[in-house]
PDB file of C-alpha atoms in Angstrom:
ATOM      1  CA  UNK A   1     224.175 -44.351 -53.690  1.00  0.00           C
ATOM      2  CA  UNK A   2     221.011 -45.614 -52.127  1.00  0.00           C
ATOM      3  CA  UNK A   3     217.827 -44.126 -50.806  1.00  0.00           C
ATOM      4  CA  UNK A   4     217.857 -41.728 -47.987  1.00  0.00           C
ATOM      5  CA  UNK A   5     216.176 -44.041 -45.538  1.00  0.00           C
ATOM      6  CA  UNK A   6     212.808 -43.790 -43.804  1.00  0.00           C
ATOM      7  CA  UNK A   7     211.631 -40.670 -45.655  1.00  0.00           C
ATOM      8  CA  UNK A   8     208.152 -40.267 -47.110  1.00  0.00           C
ATOM      9  CA  UNK A   9     208.658 -39.515 -50.765  1.00  0.00           C
ATOM     10  CA  UNK A  10     207.767 -37.392 -52.567  1.00  0.00           C
ATOM     11  CA  UNK A  11     207.345 -34.561 -50.136  1.00  0.00           C
ATOM     12  CA  UNK A  12     204.965 -31.713 -50.843  1.00  0.00           C
ATOM     13  CA  UNK A  13     206.720 -29.136 -53.016  1.00  0.00           C
ATOM     14  CA  UNK A  14     209.063 -27.007 -50.922  1.00  0.00           C
ATOM     15  CA  UNK A  15     208.487 -23.257 -51.548  1.00  0.00           C
ATOM     16  CA  UNK A  16     211.049 -20.526 -50.929  1.00  0.00           C
ATOM     17  CA  UNK A  17     210.714 -16.823 -51.554  1.00  0.00           C
ATOM     18  CA  UNK A  18     211.431 -17.331 -55.317  1.00  0.00           C
ATOM     19  CA  UNK A  19     211.666 -21.035 -56.025  1.00  0.00           C
ATOM     20  CA  UNK A  20     209.837 -24.321 -55.799  1.00  0.00           C
ATOM     21  CA  UNK A  21     211.671 -27.599 -55.117  1.00  0.00           C
ATOM     22  CA  UNK A  22     209.678 -30.458 -56.568  1.00  0.00           C
ATOM     23  CA  UNK A  23     209.878 -33.883 -58.189  1.00  0.00           C
ATOM     24  CA  UNK A  24     211.012 -34.143 -61.793  1.00  0.00           C
ATOM     25  CA  UNK A  25     208.193 -34.152 -64.377  1.00  0.00           C
ATOM     26  CA  UNK A  26     208.012 -34.939 -68.135  1.00  0.00           C
ATOM     27  CA  UNK A  27     208.071 -31.208 -68.859  1.00  0.00           C
ATOM     28  CA  UNK A  28     211.632 -31.038 -67.419  1.00  0.00           C
ATOM     29  CA  UNK A  29     213.214 -33.361 -70.007  1.00  0.00           C
ATOM     30  CA  UNK A  30     214.614 -30.589 -72.226  1.00  0.00           C
ATOM     31  CA  UNK A  31     216.051 -28.714 -69.244  1.00  0.00           C
ATOM     32  CA  UNK A  32     217.736 -31.922 -67.922  1.00  0.00           C
ATOM     33  CA  UNK A  33     219.286 -32.497 -71.344  1.00  0.00           C
ATOM     34  CA  UNK A  34     220.482 -28.854 -71.421  1.00  0.00           C
ATOM     35  CA  UNK A  35     221.907 -29.242 -67.863  1.00  0.00           C
ATOM     36  CA  UNK A  36     223.787 -32.466 -68.638  1.00  0.00           C
ATOM     37  CA  UNK A  37     225.036 -31.339 -72.066  1.00  0.00           C
ATOM     38  CA  UNK A  38     226.303 -27.901 -70.861  1.00  0.00           C
ATOM     39  CA  UNK A  39     230.058 -27.481 -71.031  1.00  0.00           C
ATOM     40  CA  UNK A  40     229.831 -24.668 -68.469  1.00  0.00           C
ATOM     41  CA  UNK A  41     227.915 -26.726 -65.926  1.00  0.00           C
ATOM     42  CA  UNK A  42     230.385 -29.644 -66.325  1.00  0.00           C
ATOM     43  CA  UNK A  43     233.568 -27.695 -66.277  1.00  0.00           C
ATOM     44  CA  UNK A  44     234.426 -29.311 -62.892  1.00  0.00           C
ATOM     45  CA  UNK A  45     232.512 -32.489 -63.383  1.00  0.00           C
ATOM     46  CA  UNK A  46     234.453 -34.353 -66.059  1.00  0.00           C
ATOM     47  CA  UNK A  47     232.850 -32.653 -69.084  1.00  0.00           C
ATOM     48  CA  UNK A  48     229.397 -32.662 -70.579  1.00  0.00           C
ATOM     49  CA  UNK A  49     227.612 -35.628 -72.186  1.00  0.00           C
ATOM     50  CA  UNK A  50     226.895 -35.449 -75.898  1.00  0.00           C
ATOM     51  CA  UNK A  51     223.454 -33.906 -76.549  1.00  0.00           C
ATOM     52  CA  UNK A  52     222.485 -36.461 -79.206  1.00  0.00           C
ATOM     53  CA  UNK A  53     223.310 -39.308 -76.743  1.00  0.00           C
ATOM     54  CA  UNK A  54     221.180 -37.646 -74.066  1.00  0.00           C
ATOM     55  CA  UNK A  55     218.265 -37.134 -76.508  1.00  0.00           C
ATOM     56  CA  UNK A  56     218.338 -40.879 -77.321  1.00  0.00           C
ATOM     57  CA  UNK A  57     218.799 -42.242 -73.818  1.00  0.00           C
ATOM     58  CA  UNK A  58     216.790 -39.921 -71.542  1.00  0.00           C
ATOM     59  CA  UNK A  59     213.273 -41.206 -70.909  1.00  0.00           C
ATOM     60  CA  UNK A  60     210.280 -39.083 -71.707  1.00  0.00           C
ATOM     61  CA  UNK A  61     209.796 -38.402 -67.920  1.00  0.00           C
ATOM     62  CA  UNK A  62     213.033 -37.905 -66.025  1.00  0.00           C
ATOM     63  CA  UNK A  63     213.797 -40.500 -63.391  1.00  0.00           C
ATOM     64  CA  UNK A  64     212.466 -39.874 -59.928  1.00  0.00           C
ATOM     65  CA  UNK A  65     214.092 -41.061 -56.766  1.00  0.00           C
ATOM     66  CA  UNK A  66     214.126 -39.914 -53.103  1.00  0.00           C
ATOM     67  CA  UNK A  67     216.330 -36.863 -52.698  1.00  0.00           C
ATOM     68  CA  UNK A  68     216.154 -35.621 -56.347  1.00  0.00           C
ATOM     69  CA  UNK A  69     214.578 -32.158 -56.502  1.00  0.00           C
ATOM     70  CA  UNK A  70     213.987 -30.039 -59.543  1.00  0.00           C
ATOM     71  CA  UNK A  71     214.568 -26.359 -58.806  1.00  0.00           C
ATOM     72  CA  UNK A  72     211.738 -24.486 -60.462  1.00  0.00           C
ATOM     73  CA  UNK A  73     211.659 -20.725 -61.089  1.00  0.00           C
ATOM     74  CA  UNK A  74     208.372 -19.353 -62.457  1.00  0.00           C
ATOM     75  CA  UNK A  75     207.235 -22.744 -63.787  1.00  0.00           C
ATOM     76  CA  UNK A  76     210.578 -23.689 -65.442  1.00  0.00           C
ATOM     77  CA  UNK A  77     213.396 -25.935 -64.309  1.00  0.00           C
ATOM     78  CA  UNK A  78     216.634 -24.004 -63.637  1.00  0.00           C
ATOM     79  CA  UNK A  79     218.530 -26.672 -61.707  1.00  0.00           C
ATOM     80  CA  UNK A  80     218.603 -29.841 -59.638  1.00  0.00           C
ATOM     81  CA  UNK A  81     219.391 -30.602 -55.990  1.00  0.00           C
ATOM     82  CA  UNK A  82     220.391 -34.085 -54.992  1.00  0.00           C
ATOM     83  CA  UNK A  83     220.559 -35.510 -51.552  1.00  0.00           C
ATOM     84  CA  UNK A  84     221.918 -39.111 -51.801  1.00  0.00           C
ATOM     85  CA  UNK A  85     223.294 -41.532 -49.246  1.00  0.00           C
ATOM     86  CA  UNK A  86     226.960 -42.133 -49.971  1.00  0.00           C
ATOM     87  CA  UNK A  87     227.144 -45.829 -49.092  1.00  0.00           C
ATOM     88  CA  UNK A  88     230.298 -46.315 -51.130  1.00  0.00           C
ATOM     89  CA  UNK A  89     232.214 -43.020 -51.243  1.00  0.00           C
ATOM     90  CA  UNK A  90     235.875 -42.793 -52.249  1.00  0.00           C
ATOM     91  CA  UNK A  91     236.599 -41.070 -48.873  1.00  0.00           C
ATOM     92  CA  UNK A  92     235.907 -42.896 -45.590  1.00  0.00           C
ATOM     93  CA  UNK A  93     234.830 -39.537 -43.945  1.00  0.00           C
ATOM     94  CA  UNK A  94     231.851 -39.470 -46.311  1.00  0.00           C
ATOM     95  CA  UNK A  95     230.847 -43.129 -46.324  1.00  0.00           C
ATOM     96  CA  UNK A  96     227.295 -43.611 -45.143  1.00  0.00           C
ATOM     97  CA  UNK A  97     226.530 -39.937 -44.885  1.00  0.00           C
ATOM     98  CA  UNK A  98     224.101 -38.055 -47.125  1.00  0.00           C
ATOM     99  CA  UNK A  99     225.858 -36.206 -49.965  1.00  0.00           C
ATOM    100  CA  UNK A 100     224.511 -32.826 -51.260  1.00  0.00           C
ATOM    101  CA  UNK A 101     224.877 -32.170 -54.987  1.00  0.00           C
ATOM    102  CA  UNK A 102     223.597 -29.376 -57.149  1.00  0.00           C
ATOM    103  CA  UNK A 103     223.599 -28.388 -60.777  1.00  0.00           C
ATOM    104  CA  UNK A 104     222.186 -25.104 -62.200  1.00  0.00           C
ATOM    105  CA  UNK A 105     221.797 -23.872 -65.775  1.00  0.00           C
ATOM    106  CA  UNK A 106     224.293 -21.063 -66.470  1.00  0.00           C
ATOM    107  CA  UNK A 107     221.454 -18.554 -67.077  1.00  0.00           C
ATOM    108  CA  UNK A 108     220.520 -19.090 -63.390  1.00  0.00           C
ATOM    109  CA  UNK A 109     223.997 -18.393 -62.009  1.00  0.00           C
ATOM    110  CA  UNK A 110     224.725 -15.247 -59.980  1.00  0.00           C
ATOM    111  CA  UNK A 111     221.245 -14.704 -58.569  1.00  0.00           C
ATOM    112  CA  UNK A 112     221.538 -16.637 -55.297  1.00  0.00           C
ATOM    113  CA  UNK A 113     219.176 -19.428 -56.494  1.00  0.00           C
ATOM    114  CA  UNK A 114     221.671 -22.232 -55.649  1.00  0.00           C
ATOM    115  CA  UNK A 115     222.028 -20.910 -52.065  1.00  0.00           C
ATOM    116  CA  UNK A 116     218.265 -20.494 -51.652  1.00  0.00           C
ATOM    117  CA  UNK A 117     217.488 -23.922 -53.010  1.00  0.00           C
ATOM    118  CA  UNK A 118     220.267 -25.638 -51.059  1.00  0.00           C
ATOM    119  CA  UNK A 119     219.157 -24.060 -47.741  1.00  0.00           C
ATOM    120  CA  UNK A 120     215.547 -25.160 -48.415  1.00  0.00           C
ATOM    121  CA  UNK A 121     216.662 -28.737 -49.231  1.00  0.00           C
ATOM    122  CA  UNK A 122     218.947 -28.959 -46.198  1.00  0.00           C
ATOM    123  CA  UNK A 123     216.180 -27.568 -43.966  1.00  0.00           C
ATOM    124  CA  UNK A 124     213.804 -30.193 -45.309  1.00  0.00           C
ATOM    125  CA  UNK A 125     216.444 -32.896 -44.754  1.00  0.00           C
ATOM    126  CA  UNK A 126     217.123 -31.765 -41.158  1.00  0.00           C
ATOM    127  CA  UNK A 127     213.377 -31.924 -40.446  1.00  0.00           C
ATOM    128  CA  UNK A 128     212.835 -35.462 -41.861  1.00  0.00           C
ATOM    129  CA  UNK A 129     216.129 -37.004 -40.674  1.00  0.00           C
ATOM    130  CA  UNK A 130     217.216 -34.934 -37.704  1.00  0.00           C
ATOM    131  CA  UNK A 131     220.745 -35.388 -36.406  1.00  0.00           C
ATOM    132  CA  UNK A 132     222.221 -36.585 -39.689  1.00  0.00           C
ATOM    133  CA  UNK A 133     225.416 -34.900 -41.028  1.00  0.00           C
ATOM    134  CA  UNK A 134     225.706 -34.017 -44.708  1.00  0.00           C
ATOM    135  CA  UNK A 135     228.782 -34.004 -46.903  1.00  0.00           C
ATOM    136  CA  UNK A 136     229.616 -32.150 -50.099  1.00  0.00           C
ATOM    137  CA  UNK A 137     232.463 -32.696 -52.539  1.00  0.00           C
ATOM    138  CA  UNK A 138     233.708 -30.145 -55.053  1.00  0.00           C
ATOM    139  CA  UNK A 139     236.901 -29.260 -56.855  1.00  0.00           C
ATOM    140  CA  UNK A 140     238.938 -26.630 -55.057  1.00  0.00           C
ATOM    141  CA  UNK A 141     239.174 -24.834 -58.436  1.00  0.00           C
ATOM    142  CA  UNK A 142     235.386 -24.383 -58.491  1.00  0.00           C
ATOM    143  CA  UNK A 143     235.405 -21.064 -56.645  1.00  0.00           C
ATOM    144  CA  UNK A 144     231.632 -20.568 -56.791  1.00  0.00           C
ATOM    145  CA  UNK A 145     230.945 -24.020 -55.324  1.00  0.00           C
ATOM    146  CA  UNK A 146     233.541 -23.490 -52.576  1.00  0.00           C
ATOM    147  CA  UNK A 147     231.906 -20.135 -51.706  1.00  0.00           C
ATOM    148  CA  UNK A 148     228.459 -21.794 -51.626  1.00  0.00           C
ATOM    149  CA  UNK A 149     229.714 -24.661 -49.407  1.00  0.00           C
ATOM    150  CA  UNK A 150     231.046 -22.158 -46.871  1.00  0.00           C
ATOM    151  CA  UNK A 151     227.839 -20.140 -46.940  1.00  0.00           C
ATOM    152  CA  UNK A 152     225.821 -23.357 -46.316  1.00  0.00           C
ATOM    153  CA  UNK A 153     227.948 -24.176 -43.254  1.00  0.00           C
ATOM    154  CA  UNK A 154     230.157 -26.883 -44.626  1.00  0.00           C
ATOM    155  CA  UNK A 155     233.640 -27.077 -43.123  1.00  0.00           C
ATOM    156  CA  UNK A 156     236.629 -28.836 -44.598  1.00  0.00           C
ATOM    157  CA  UNK A 157     236.993 -32.477 -43.623  1.00  0.00           C
ATOM    158  CA  UNK A 158     239.804 -33.190 -46.101  1.00  0.00           C
ATOM    159  CA  UNK A 159     241.306 -32.546 -49.491  1.00  0.00           C
ATOM    160  CA  UNK A 160     242.216 -35.294 -51.955  1.00  0.00           C
ATOM    161  CA  UNK A 161     243.220 -35.910 -55.498  1.00  0.00           C
ATOM    162  CA  UNK A 162     240.672 -37.473 -57.905  1.00  0.00           C
ATOM    163  CA  UNK A 163     239.879 -37.038 -61.606  1.00  0.00           C
ATOM    164  CA  UNK A 164     243.196 -35.202 -62.083  1.00  0.00           C
ATOM    165  CA  UNK A 165     242.193 -32.380 -59.770  1.00  0.00           C
ATOM    166  CA  UNK A 166     242.286 -31.420 -56.086  1.00  0.00           C
ATOM    167  CA  UNK A 167     238.940 -32.226 -54.495  1.00  0.00           C
ATOM    168  CA  UNK A 168     237.450 -30.685 -51.321  1.00  0.00           C
ATOM    169  CA  UNK A 169     235.266 -32.706 -48.962  1.00  0.00           C
ATOM    170  CA  UNK A 170     233.160 -30.592 -46.646  1.00  0.00           C
ATOM    171  CA  UNK A 171     231.025 -31.739 -43.691  1.00  0.00           C
ATOM    172  CA  UNK A 172     227.943 -29.971 -42.348  1.00  0.00           C
ATOM    173  CA  UNK A 173     227.226 -31.112 -38.821  1.00  0.00           C
ATOM    174  CA  UNK A 174     223.633 -31.715 -37.797  1.00  0.00           C
ATOM    175  CA  UNK A 175     221.817 -28.639 -36.515  1.00  0.00           C
ATOM    176  CA  UNK A 176     220.924 -29.193 -32.891  1.00  0.00           C
ATOM    177  CA  UNK A 177     217.629 -27.579 -31.823  1.00  0.00           C
ATOM    178  CA  UNK A 178     217.987 -24.996 -29.084  1.00  0.00           C
ATOM    179  CA  UNK A 179     216.156 -25.911 -25.839  1.00  0.00           C
TER     180      UNK A 179
END
């Protein structure tokens, strides 16, 4: 994965009705550890990382890179949105396209935060890199993620086997402005 391209980074925080998408800060370290160590979050992502390993390895201030947004609710991190260029993707249909990823703490599930945050991130992306398609990969068994992908306008490009599970690759075509 490489940078998004000619994008000014970091952008001003992106505000939605309930959320703020912003760069990671030192105050987010504990939430990142909780996110990466959560068995629930990583059910479809190969399993969680050991908390003690994360405590040792994670820097005091989480890494910042173009396309990495913290999802903030009332001043606290509840998730992360990632937009990364898939230069080397296991599927040719995704290679070179920007890949959308998201992780949310279980306490934030079921309130529509993932949808709200992803829409905001995709709108930002469409404004800074108009005309670019976006891909998303999830396990077909991850019903919530499959529902979110459909809600966000992703359509199936293909299914494939990886990590001992059926994977779904969706494509969101660029939004063309109406004349």
